[in-house]
Amino acid sequence: MARSQMSEKLINLTIGLLKPLVHQTPGTSEQEAAMYNNAGMGHGVTMGGFGLPPQFSEEHIGLDMHFGNLDDIATYVNLGVVTSASEYKAASLRWWNAAWSLAREMRLGKEIGTPPPDLYDEHTSENLGRSNTAVDPTEEQREERRRMWWLLYTMDRHLALCYNRPLSFTDVECSGLLQPFDDHVWQSGDFFEDSAQSLPDSTFRRRGPAFECAGHSSIFDFFLPLMTILGEIVDLTHARNHPRFGTKTDWDEYGKEISQRLDAYGQSLQEMQQRTVHENRANTHDPAPSGARLGTSNPMAQESTRHARIVVTYGTYLMHTLHVLLNGKWDPISLLDDNDLWISSQSFVTATGHAVSAAEALNEILELDPDLSFMPFFFGIYLLQGSFLLLLIADKLQGEASPNIVRACEVIVRAHEACIVTLNTEYQQ
């Protein structure tokens, strides 16, 4: 009880200091700000609408207008994460919407270019004075902007699946934005100079949404590409189900293109694992100083290889689950009813094959990560979506189900037993 009261006081304090959703844009007059403030209070854009306990009084907030910044977005993200794990989980989307809106206002999806040193002469530099240095962010600040955008981009796609909602961000908004640094580079602070420039150098990072696994050091390397593909699946699904235009277009070609992207992602996972093993072997067998033993095992190399294997198994499972989402139905009630005889179609056969493959990958996950603790915040919805089809088949066929289906269902049951302890299962309600 004391813990819940302390948590409630902390979230109240956080929101009170944050003064949410009242960010002044350039050119906004004080009169307009006051009108916005009053309108927000009148239309429910208040603390009670953001998952705050009713006893928290709005008059204690002190809503003052101020320009939004990256810290505000980060706080919205933290509140969205915390609220999603509470009894006010339905209000978490409002915090995420606040973060997405402010990120778009701040143009986080665009690179801030660095002017070449010889662009200004001495006379111009003297005239600019301090104002020029004030608006030129450091490379670390640029990277913070990128990482915040790609995190929000990832969450946008993930929550679109969780809540069956349209996307908030489009790919074109960030087509020129650099992908995040490798996490080891980011943690060490060894940044590239002028990385925002459009240089024809293959060693520089890719721009825009990526579709292939780039490494295993962070979710940006292996999970972000999957979310990019998931965004296309979400768009395609909503287009297919459009009440007026959904039946007037042949969507099969679009589906094949997305399927090819998923296959390419699967290939990139294997290439990443092979590359990691090769690099670790090379590091382990580097020429040793005189008197040192050759071929001595390197714990860091072993851990890197193990981590890469975990990423490959999770990535493989998620890839096959996205195949199921692309070819199958998202609603378990529609699956059970089968009013359109979908189980007689080729897409059902394709989805079933990927569901069995996903279960095989899930079996490997349980061997490497028995408590499913590698990415618990994200994994629950994909575990659920990867289970629907196999459980439907087992329910329909009963004792006539093939051994592959039976084994796959057994793996799913084991995974759900493990996730009861580790994962938040409120998404199933």
PDB file of C-alpha atoms in Angstrom, residues 238-249:
ATOM      1  CA  HIS A 238      -6.240  -0.706 -42.997  1.00  0.00           C
ATOM      2  CA  ALA A 239      -6.338  -0.175 -46.763  1.00  0.00           C
ATOM      3  CA  ARG A 240      -7.730  -3.674 -47.345  1.00  0.00           C
ATOM      4  CA  ASN A 241     -10.412  -3.099 -44.730  1.00  0.00           C
ATOM      5  CA  HIS A 242     -11.430   0.330 -45.990  1.00  0.00           C
ATOM      6  CA  PRO A 243     -15.232   0.286 -46.370  1.00  0.00           C
ATOM      7  CA  ARG A 244     -15.238   2.048 -49.767  1.00  0.00           C
ATOM      8  CA  PHE A 245     -11.890   1.445 -51.436  1.00  0.00           C
ATOM      9  CA  GLY A 246     -10.698  -1.791 -49.863  1.00  0.00           C
ATOM     10  CA  THR A 247     -12.321  -4.066 -52.443  1.00  0.00           C
ATOM     11  CA  LYS A 248     -11.508  -1.920 -55.482  1.00  0.00           C
ATOM     12  CA  THR A 249      -7.758  -2.538 -55.491  1.00  0.00           C
TER      13      THR A 249
END
